[in-house]
Short mmCIF file of C-alpha atoms and ligand atoms in Angstrom, two decimals:
data_model
loop_
_atom_site.label_atom_id
_atom_site.label_comp_id
_atom_site.label_asym_id
_atom_site.label_seq_id
_atom_site.Cartn_x
_atom_site.Cartn_y
_atom_site.Cartn_z
CA MET A 1 -1.02 14.04 15.71
CA LYS A 2 -1.43 11.58 18.39
CA LYS A 3 0.84 12.25 21.24
CA GLU A 4 2.83 9.24 22.37
CA ARG A 5 2.52 8.24 25.97
CA PHE A 6 5.26 6.64 27.68
CA ASP A 7 5.27 4.05 30.82
CA CYS A 8 8.04 5.92 32.43
CA ILE A 9 9.48 9.42 32.50
CA VAL A 10 13.20 10.05 33.52
CA ILE A 11 14.09 13.47 34.43
CA GLY A 12 17.79 14.19 34.15
CA GLY A 13 20.37 13.14 31.79
CA GLY A 14 23.11 12.43 34.31
CA PRO A 15 24.53 9.10 35.22
CA ALA A 16 21.61 8.25 37.52
CA GLY A 17 19.11 9.22 34.90
CA LEU A 18 21.03 7.54 31.98
CA MET A 19 21.29 4.35 33.98
CA ALA A 20 17.59 4.73 35.05
CA ALA A 21 16.36 5.13 31.47
CA TYR A 22 18.37 2.15 30.30
CA SER A 23 17.20 -0.22 33.05
CA ALA A 24 13.61 0.67 32.74
CA ALA A 25 13.82 0.10 28.95
CA LYS A 26 15.58 -3.25 29.34
CA HIS A 27 13.01 -4.27 31.88
CA GLY A 28 10.24 -3.55 29.46
CA ALA A 29 8.93 -0.28 29.95
CA SER A 30 8.49 2.46 27.19
CA VAL A 31 10.58 5.27 28.58
CA CYS A 32 11.06 9.01 27.77
CA LEU A 33 14.03 10.74 29.12
CA LEU A 34 13.81 14.52 29.58
CA GLU A 35 17.00 16.49 29.86
CA LYS A 36 16.74 20.47 30.10
CA GLY A 37 20.56 20.96 28.64
CA GLU A 38 21.70 20.71 25.17
CA LYS A 39 23.43 17.33 25.90
CA LEU A 40 23.42 14.43 28.09
CA GLY A 41 25.96 13.77 30.83
CA ARG A 42 27.29 17.14 31.37
CA LYS A 43 28.87 16.49 34.78
CA LEU A 44 29.70 12.82 33.74
CA ILE A 45 31.93 14.50 31.30
CA ILE A 46 33.83 16.77 33.32
CA SER A 47 34.07 14.17 35.89
CA GLY A 48 37.42 12.78 37.11
CA GLY A 49 39.12 15.40 35.51
CA GLY A 50 37.78 14.81 32.20
CA ARG A 51 38.52 10.95 32.52
CA CYS A 52 35.61 9.91 34.53
CA ASN A 53 36.24 8.01 37.56
CA VAL A 54 33.55 5.58 36.64
CA THR A 55 33.43 3.42 39.92
CA ASN A 56 35.63 1.95 42.26
CA ALA A 57 36.77 -1.83 42.58
CA LYS A 58 36.94 -2.02 46.38
CA ASP A 59 34.71 -4.60 48.27
CA LEU A 60 31.27 -3.66 49.21
CA GLU A 61 32.21 -2.97 52.96
CA GLU A 62 34.64 -0.54 51.59
CA LEU A 63 32.26 1.02 49.13
CA ILE A 64 29.88 1.66 52.07
CA LYS A 65 32.62 3.05 54.31
CA GLN A 66 33.31 5.66 51.61
CA ILE A 67 29.71 6.88 51.80
CA PRO A 68 29.74 8.97 54.76
CA GLY A 69 26.25 10.47 53.95
CA ASN A 70 24.02 7.56 54.63
CA GLY A 71 26.09 4.78 53.19
CA ARG A 72 23.83 2.16 54.52
CA PHE A 73 20.77 2.96 52.43
CA MET A 74 22.82 1.77 49.43
CA HIS A 75 22.91 -1.80 50.95
CA SER A 76 20.00 -3.04 49.01
CA ALA A 77 20.73 -1.16 45.71
CA PHE A 78 24.45 -2.63 45.79
CA ALA A 79 22.78 -6.04 46.40
CA GLN A 80 20.93 -5.62 43.00
CA PHE A 81 23.53 -3.60 41.08
CA ASN A 82 27.16 -2.91 42.54
CA ASN A 83 30.53 -1.67 41.49
CA GLN A 84 31.27 -4.98 40.03
CA ASP A 85 27.96 -5.04 37.89
CA ILE A 86 29.08 -1.60 36.69
CA ILE A 87 32.47 -2.97 35.59
CA TYR A 88 30.88 -5.71 33.67
CA PHE A 89 28.14 -3.61 32.26
CA PHE A 90 30.77 -1.14 30.82
CA GLU A 91 32.91 -4.07 29.64
CA GLY A 92 29.97 -5.66 28.11
CA ILE A 93 29.04 -2.42 25.97
CA GLY A 94 32.74 -2.05 24.76
CA VAL A 95 34.03 0.25 27.32
CA SER A 96 37.29 -1.35 28.49
CA LEU A 97 38.19 0.14 32.03
CA LYS A 98 41.55 0.05 33.91
CA GLU A 99 42.17 0.00 37.69
CA GLU A 100 44.29 2.95 39.25
CA ASP A 101 45.35 3.73 42.68
CA ARG A 102 42.96 3.01 45.42
CA GLY A 103 40.90 1.06 43.18
CA ARG A 104 39.63 3.90 41.15
CA MET A 105 38.21 2.69 37.61
CA PHE A 106 38.68 4.55 34.55
CA PRO A 107 38.19 4.29 30.78
CA THR A 108 41.15 2.87 29.17
CA THR A 109 40.70 5.91 26.88
CA ASP A 110 41.26 8.11 29.60
CA LYS A 111 38.12 10.12 28.14
CA ALA A 112 34.73 10.74 29.96
CA ILE A 113 33.15 11.04 26.94
CA THR A 114 33.81 7.34 26.15
CA VAL A 115 31.60 6.41 28.87
CA ALA A 116 28.91 8.91 28.05
CA ASN A 117 28.76 7.71 24.52
CA ALA A 118 28.48 4.41 25.09
CA LEU A 119 25.78 4.74 27.73
CA VAL A 120 23.80 6.96 25.18
CA SER A 121 24.05 4.26 22.55
CA GLN A 122 22.69 1.71 24.75
CA LEU A 123 19.51 3.77 25.52
CA LYS A 124 18.96 4.30 21.79
CA GLN A 125 19.45 0.57 21.25
CA GLU A 126 16.64 0.14 23.99
CA GLY A 127 14.45 2.50 22.48
CA VAL A 128 14.38 5.16 24.97
CA HIS A 129 12.88 8.44 23.66
CA ILE A 130 15.48 11.26 24.29
CA ARG A 131 14.36 14.98 24.65
CA LEU A 132 17.20 17.54 24.92
CA HIS A 133 16.37 21.30 25.73
CA THR A 134 13.32 19.86 27.60
CA GLU A 135 12.91 21.52 31.26
CA VAL A 136 10.38 20.09 33.70
CA GLU A 137 8.75 22.49 35.79
CA ARG A 138 6.48 20.25 37.99
CA VAL A 139 5.73 16.47 38.76
CA LEU A 140 2.04 16.04 38.73
CA TYR A 141 0.24 14.02 41.48
CA GLU A 142 -3.22 12.79 42.07
CA GLN A 143 -4.34 11.21 45.58
CA ASP A 144 -0.86 10.48 46.39
CA ALA A 145 0.20 8.91 43.04
CA CYS A 146 2.25 10.43 40.30
CA THR A 147 0.46 10.95 37.16
CA GLY A 148 2.71 12.81 34.89
CA VAL A 149 4.96 15.98 34.50
CA GLU A 150 4.44 19.58 33.22
CA LEU A 151 7.09 21.02 31.19
CA LYS A 152 8.42 24.57 31.35
CA ASN A 153 6.68 25.51 28.09
CA GLY A 154 3.20 24.13 29.85
CA GLU A 155 3.15 20.96 27.78
CA LEU A 156 1.91 18.15 30.02
CA LEU A 157 3.06 14.50 29.78
CA LYS A 158 1.08 11.68 31.27
CA THR A 159 2.84 8.76 32.63
CA LYS A 160 2.61 6.02 35.30
CA ALA A 161 6.07 6.54 36.75
CA VAL A 162 8.41 9.26 37.04
CA ILE A 163 11.98 8.73 38.05
CA VAL A 164 13.70 11.97 39.33
CA ALA A 165 17.27 12.11 38.51
CA SER A 166 17.85 15.82 38.38
CA GLY A 167 21.07 15.80 40.70
CA GLY A 168 21.99 18.30 43.64
CA CYS A 169 22.98 21.70 43.34
CA SER A 170 26.56 21.80 43.01
CA VAL A 171 28.39 23.30 39.90
CA PRO A 172 24.81 24.52 38.65
CA GLN A 173 26.35 25.32 35.18
CA THR A 174 26.04 21.61 34.30
CA GLY A 175 22.22 21.81 34.81
CA SER A 176 21.90 20.60 38.55
CA THR A 177 20.28 23.34 39.89
CA GLY A 178 18.23 21.52 42.87
CA ASP A 179 14.78 21.44 40.80
CA GLY A 180 14.04 18.03 42.25
CA TYR A 181 13.72 19.00 45.59
CA LYS A 182 10.75 21.17 45.22
CA TRP A 183 9.07 18.06 43.26
CA ALA A 184 9.80 15.78 45.95
CA LYS A 185 8.47 18.49 48.66
CA ALA A 186 5.25 18.71 46.68
CA ALA A 187 4.82 14.84 47.32
CA GLY A 188 5.19 15.48 51.07
CA HIS A 189 8.91 14.54 51.09
CA THR A 190 11.63 16.09 53.92
CA ILE A 191 14.61 17.57 52.32
CA THR A 192 17.23 17.64 54.65
CA ASP A 193 19.64 20.59 55.00
CA LEU A 194 21.79 21.03 52.01
CA TYR A 195 25.58 21.48 52.63
CA PRO A 196 28.86 21.57 50.39
CA THR A 197 30.70 18.31 50.65
CA GLU A 198 34.01 17.24 48.78
CA VAL A 199 35.02 20.78 48.75
CA PRO A 200 38.33 22.59 49.42
CA LEU A 201 38.66 24.49 52.51
CA ARG A 202 39.29 27.87 53.61
CA ALA A 203 42.09 28.91 55.92
CA SER A 204 42.81 32.25 57.79
CA ASP A 205 46.58 31.77 58.38
CA GLU A 206 49.00 34.44 57.33
CA ILE A 207 50.70 32.12 54.95
CA ILE A 208 47.39 31.43 53.14
CA LYS A 209 46.56 35.41 53.00
CA GLN A 210 50.06 36.14 51.99
CA LYS A 211 49.84 33.15 49.35
CA THR A 212 53.19 32.06 50.58
CA LEU A 213 52.63 28.44 49.70
CA GLN A 214 50.00 28.92 46.82
CA GLY A 215 50.40 25.98 44.28
CA LEU A 216 52.77 23.93 46.47
CA SER A 217 51.37 20.20 46.37
CA LEU A 218 52.18 17.65 49.22
CA ARG A 219 52.14 14.17 48.56
CA GLU A 220 50.61 11.20 50.75
CA VAL A 221 50.29 13.36 53.95
CA GLU A 222 47.81 12.71 56.86
CA LEU A 223 45.29 15.34 57.77
CA THR A 224 43.61 15.61 61.15
CA LEU A 225 40.42 17.74 61.78
CA THR A 226 39.83 18.82 65.62
CA ASP A 227 36.64 20.14 66.74
CA PRO A 228 36.57 23.38 68.96
CA LYS A 229 36.59 20.99 72.42
CA GLY A 230 39.98 19.42 70.89
CA LYS A 231 38.45 16.25 70.14
CA ARG A 232 39.74 14.53 66.62
CA VAL A 233 36.85 14.65 64.25
CA THR A 234 38.57 12.58 61.43
CA THR A 235 42.07 11.75 59.85
CA GLN A 236 42.34 11.63 56.06
CA GLU A 237 45.26 10.52 54.21
CA GLY A 238 46.48 11.38 50.55
CA ASP A 239 47.55 14.37 48.52
CA MET A 240 46.75 18.08 48.96
CA ILE A 241 47.68 21.52 47.41
CA PHE A 242 47.76 25.08 48.90
CA THR A 243 45.66 27.47 47.13
CA HIS A 244 45.08 31.22 47.36
CA PHE A 245 41.97 30.78 49.75
CA GLY A 246 43.14 27.59 51.70
CA VAL A 247 43.81 24.03 50.88
CA SER A 248 42.30 21.63 48.19
CA GLY A 249 43.18 18.14 46.62
CA PRO A 250 41.96 14.57 47.42
CA ALA A 251 42.72 14.31 50.78
CA VAL A 252 41.31 17.83 51.67
CA LEU A 253 37.96 17.38 49.78
CA ARG A 254 37.51 14.17 51.93
CA LEU A 255 37.46 16.52 55.30
CA GLY A 256 34.76 18.81 53.37
CA HIS A 257 31.84 16.81 54.83
CA PHE A 258 33.39 16.85 58.15
CA VAL A 259 33.93 20.49 58.37
CA SER A 260 30.44 21.04 57.09
CA VAL A 261 28.99 18.74 59.77
CA THR A 262 31.27 20.09 62.52
CA GLN A 263 30.55 23.64 61.83
CA ARG A 264 26.77 23.14 61.84
CA LYS A 265 27.03 21.29 65.08
CA PHE A 266 29.28 23.97 66.76
CA GLY A 267 28.32 27.13 64.73
CA ILE A 268 30.63 28.96 62.36
CA VAL A 269 33.76 28.46 64.41
CA PRO A 270 37.42 28.02 63.39
CA LEU A 271 38.60 24.36 63.32
CA GLN A 272 42.18 23.15 63.72
CA LEU A 273 43.64 21.13 60.82
CA THR A 274 47.03 19.70 61.22
CA ILE A 275 49.32 18.00 58.51
CA ASP A 276 51.43 15.02 59.22
CA LEU A 277 54.19 15.59 56.37
CA PHE A 278 55.64 11.93 57.31
CA PRO A 279 52.78 9.68 58.62
CA GLU A 280 55.01 6.66 58.13
CA ARG A 281 57.76 7.90 60.52
CA SER A 282 57.72 8.60 64.26
CA ILE A 283 58.80 11.84 65.27
CA ASP A 284 61.83 10.33 67.07
CA ILE A 285 63.20 9.04 63.69
CA ILE A 286 62.38 12.35 61.89
CA SER A 287 64.47 14.22 64.64
CA GLN A 288 67.20 11.79 64.28
CA GLU A 289 67.17 11.89 60.47
CA THR A 290 66.83 15.68 60.13
CA TRP A 291 69.54 16.23 63.15
CA LYS A 292 71.77 13.86 61.29
CA LEU A 293 71.45 15.71 58.02
CA CYS A 294 72.72 19.04 59.40
CA GLU A 295 75.19 17.24 61.28
CA GLU A 296 76.86 15.68 58.42
CA GLN A 297 76.86 19.16 56.65
CA PRO A 298 77.97 21.58 59.36
CA LYS A 299 78.88 24.22 56.90
CA LYS A 300 75.67 24.55 55.11
CA THR A 301 72.77 26.58 56.67
CA ILE A 302 69.97 24.17 57.94
CA LYS A 303 67.84 25.53 55.22
CA ASN A 304 70.13 24.07 52.41
CA ALA A 305 70.91 20.96 54.61
CA LEU A 306 67.11 20.02 54.81
CA LYS A 307 66.51 20.42 50.93
CA GLY A 308 65.42 17.07 49.49
CA TYR A 309 63.87 15.93 53.04
CA VAL A 310 61.48 18.58 53.23
CA PRO A 311 59.46 20.51 50.62
CA GLU A 312 61.84 23.46 49.69
CA ARG A 313 59.11 26.07 49.99
CA LEU A 314 57.93 24.77 53.26
CA ILE A 315 61.22 25.07 54.86
CA PRO A 316 61.43 28.85 55.52
CA VAL A 317 57.73 28.71 56.99
CA LEU A 318 58.58 25.90 59.42
CA LEU A 319 61.76 27.43 60.46
CA GLN A 320 60.16 30.80 61.14
CA LYS A 321 57.20 29.08 62.92
CA ALA A 322 60.10 27.27 65.18
CA GLU A 323 61.72 30.60 65.73
CA LEU A 324 64.95 29.05 64.09
CA GLU A 325 66.88 31.48 61.82
CA GLU A 326 67.24 30.20 58.07
CA GLU A 327 70.84 30.79 57.88
CA THR A 328 71.60 29.11 61.25
CA THR A 329 74.34 26.35 60.80
CA PHE A 330 74.37 23.07 62.66
CA SER A 331 76.96 24.46 65.38
CA HIS A 332 74.55 27.09 66.57
CA LEU A 333 71.37 24.97 66.37
CA ASN A 334 69.29 25.31 69.66
CA LYS A 335 67.99 21.82 70.31
CA GLN A 336 64.74 23.02 72.00
CA LYS A 337 63.83 24.88 68.95
CA TRP A 338 64.98 21.87 66.78
CA GLN A 339 62.55 19.76 68.71
CA ASN A 340 59.68 22.43 67.74
CA PHE A 341 60.78 22.12 64.21
CA THR A 342 60.42 18.40 64.02
CA ARG A 343 57.03 18.70 65.93
CA LEU A 344 55.81 20.78 63.08
CA LEU A 345 56.64 18.33 60.57
CA LYS A 346 54.56 15.85 62.16
CA SER A 347 51.59 18.44 62.95
CA PHE A 348 51.67 21.72 60.96
CA PRO A 349 48.59 23.55 61.90
CA LEU A 350 46.24 25.49 59.83
CA THR A 351 43.11 27.23 60.99
CA ILE A 352 39.98 26.34 58.76
CA ILE A 353 37.31 28.88 58.68
CA GLY A 354 34.93 27.06 56.30
CA THR A 355 34.72 25.32 52.90
CA LEU A 356 33.83 26.93 49.56
CA SER A 357 30.24 27.32 48.75
CA LEU A 358 27.69 24.68 47.68
CA GLU A 359 27.67 25.66 44.12
CA GLU A 360 31.54 25.42 44.10
CA ALA A 361 31.50 21.96 45.81
CA PHE A 362 31.97 18.64 43.94
CA ILE A 363 29.05 17.20 45.85
CA THR A 364 25.74 18.20 47.54
CA GLY A 365 25.44 16.90 51.07
CA GLY A 366 21.76 16.58 52.26
CA GLY A 367 18.61 15.93 50.04
CA ILE A 368 15.51 13.74 49.83
CA HIS A 369 15.33 12.03 53.27
CA THR A 370 16.33 8.37 52.85
CA LYS A 371 13.67 7.18 55.48
CA GLU A 372 11.05 8.38 53.03
CA VAL A 373 12.23 6.32 49.95
CA ASP A 374 12.25 2.56 49.82
CA PRO A 375 15.94 1.29 49.63
CA ARG A 376 15.28 -1.80 47.79
CA THR A 377 13.39 -0.02 44.77
CA MET A 378 13.92 3.74 45.34
CA GLN A 379 10.17 4.30 45.09
CA SER A 380 8.86 7.39 47.23
CA LYS A 381 6.98 6.44 50.49
CA LYS A 382 4.71 9.40 49.93
CA ALA A 383 3.65 8.97 46.33
CA THR A 384 3.40 5.73 44.39
CA GLY A 385 4.99 5.77 40.81
CA LEU A 386 7.54 8.31 42.20
CA PHE A 387 11.05 7.01 42.10
CA PHE A 388 14.45 8.79 42.69
CA ALA A 389 18.05 8.26 41.63
CA GLY A 390 21.40 9.82 42.22
CA GLU A 391 22.56 12.90 43.91
CA VAL A 392 19.12 14.38 44.38
CA LEU A 393 18.77 11.87 47.27
CA ASP A 394 20.32 12.50 50.81
CA VAL A 395 23.46 10.06 49.87
CA HIS A 396 26.83 11.26 49.08
CA ALA A 397 30.19 9.92 49.02
CA HIS A 398 33.79 10.91 49.26
CA THR A 399 35.71 11.32 45.62
CA GLY A 400 37.01 8.01 44.20
CA GLY A 401 34.38 6.93 41.89
CA TYR A 402 31.78 6.28 44.79
CA ASN A 403 29.55 8.97 43.88
CA ILE A 404 29.08 7.82 40.24
CA THR A 405 28.60 4.20 41.67
CA ILE A 406 25.52 5.55 43.71
CA ALA A 407 24.37 7.36 40.76
CA PHE A 408 24.77 4.31 38.60
CA SER A 409 23.43 1.53 41.33
CA SER A 410 20.49 3.70 42.40
CA GLY A 411 19.63 4.67 38.70
CA TYR A 412 19.56 1.03 37.77
CA VAL A 413 17.61 -0.13 40.74
CA ALA A 414 14.94 2.75 40.23
CA GLY A 415 14.49 1.84 36.35
CA LEU A 416 14.14 -1.77 37.20
CA HIS A 417 11.31 -1.41 39.65
CA ALA A 418 9.82 1.53 37.70
CA ALA A 419 9.52 -0.86 35.17
CA GLN A 420 8.12 -3.53 36.97
CA TYR A 421 5.52 -1.21 38.76
CA THR A 422 4.36 0.27 35.24
CA LEU A 423 3.87 -3.20 33.98
CA THR A 424 1.85 -4.74 36.86
CA SER A 425 -0.21 -1.60 37.75
C1 LIG B 1 34.02 18.51 38.61
C2 LIG B 1 33.41 17.36 39.18
C3 LIG B 1 33.98 16.06 38.99
C4 LIG B 1 33.49 14.69 39.52
N1 LIG B 1 34.14 13.78 39.34
C5 LIG B 1 33.59 12.58 39.88
C6 LIG B 1 34.27 11.40 39.53
O1 LIG B 1 35.32 11.02 38.95
N2 LIG B 1 33.81 10.08 39.90
C7 LIG B 1 32.57 10.24 40.91
O2 LIG B 1 32.11 9.11 41.30
N3 LIG B 1 31.74 11.35 41.12
C8 LIG B 1 32.15 12.43 40.38
N4 LIG B 1 31.64 13.77 40.76
C9 LIG B 1 30.48 13.81 41.16
C10 LIG B 1 29.56 12.98 40.13
O3 LIG B 1 29.63 13.59 38.94
C11 LIG B 1 27.91 13.49 40.49
O4 LIG B 1 27.86 12.76 41.82
C12 LIG B 1 27.03 12.74 39.73
O5 LIG B 1 27.15 13.27 38.25
C13 LIG B 1 25.51 12.85 40.32
O6 LIG B 1 24.87 12.13 39.06
P1 LIG B 1 23.16 12.37 39.08
O7 LIG B 1 22.85 11.79 37.54
O8 LIG B 1 22.69 12.29 40.29
O9 LIG B 1 23.12 13.92 38.46
P2 LIG B 1 23.79 14.87 37.72
O10 LIG B 1 25.05 14.08 37.07
O11 LIG B 1 23.87 16.50 38.29
O12 LIG B 1 22.60 15.18 36.39
C14 LIG B 1 21.46 15.60 36.74
C15 LIG B 1 20.67 16.25 35.30
O13 LIG B 1 19.43 16.59 35.44
C16 LIG B 1 19.02 17.46 34.65
N5 LIG B 1 18.19 18.42 35.09
C17 LIG B 1 18.15 18.98 36.26
N6 LIG B 1 16.98 19.84 36.52
C18 LIG B 1 16.17 19.47 35.37
C19 LIG B 1 15.01 19.84 34.81
N7 LIG B 1 14.26 20.57 35.54
N8 LIG B 1 14.31 19.33 33.67
C20 LIG B 1 15.15 18.45 32.95
N9 LIG B 1 16.53 18.06 33.33
C21 LIG B 1 16.89 18.59 34.56
C22 LIG B 1 20.53 18.32 34.56
O14 LIG B 1 20.50 19.29 33.47
C23 LIG B 1 21.61 17.29 34.69
O15 LIG B 1 21.88 16.81 33.30
C24 LIG B 1 32.24 14.73 40.06
C25 LIG B 1 31.70 16.18 40.39
C26 LIG B 1 32.13 17.24 39.81
C27 LIG B 1 31.38 18.70 39.90
#
């Protein structure tokens, strides 16, 4: 039987590969999508807590701001296919979307599988040949041009263009095991240091070790990370949760990138994190309000008087840090210690000793050096016919739909230009 030959091979069935395959086929190329797993979009299906935060509705400037890892590289790609195009695309294929807080867009079904299924049916409609359980071993090159791929089973597939969309190396059980880096390296690409981003943080404080606050969530707090020289690195706002190893939650995940970068700069040294429980109120207001609460309930212990103002489980921890007895009543309140207490409400300290591992992180920081990839086409500057899309690149964003936006946008652009390349070369 004669083996079919495709114009373009896409490696990886994540959001970047799915969109790249769709786009290449839509723009006239015959496309084969290779996925080593038993199904497509495994990470996509678990994304956004199984609801898939498919993109973010914020304006382009904000989009770039939310991409701390080489956001500017995405300017050209967003000019061709951005968040609004993603929304339009999904609405157009029957996936209605809704906007939630901070511009986050989800399918109205609240099911990530809706997004994955709709995308896969588009691929089928465009005639994309899909091969599951098909692991790529190597990308083949001849004289700085990409010529095909070799599969793990030894099979050779010749083609004019290869789009590498194999993801990073976080949550490897979804298939993202960093395979794309070695293929890029073989073409002469630099792989920048890989590190965990959008990742929970480990803390060494006694309250963490003792699991005193494990499971306690704090809403709309402000977290400030300080470097070993006492300089503020970043402030992030949002929700957080205490865990058995440290802290997690959306605001904490956004700090992950900065902890990794700061510890790479200063070495693995402890960093201070402070929690502002009341970012909207000044310390004077908090002091007045809490003082009044105790004054108005003179018979109650301060611990009880503060209930409702401060999260209940936090009160004993704060009082102990401020050297105040839980059973103290208003008439015995020491003003100096009270000031210490209110100061803690504005800057409760934690000692961050690192992040969880790269495998446990939501996103991989680092990857294929963006200087070696043409941002207008996603084509390699080292080998013609070689394209990249998604998390395999050294581009990463905060949570909030921005990473899938990068995957879809770079995937679409890579597919478009790979198709143009194959049809004109
Ligand atoms: C738990 C979790 C929740 C997330 N939630 C969100 C969210 O709500 N919004 C958001 O924007 N981002 C989210 N992210 C991040 C987002 O899912 C990723 O950034 C995105 O999936 C990256 O897409 P990708 O296509 O580049 O790579 P991946 O999704 O990692 O896909 C890569 C694919 O390539 C395949 N592959 C790898 N090597 C080979 C090989 N040798 N041969 C063949 N196939 C191969 C893999 O099996 C895999 O299917 C989340 C991440 C995690 C872990």
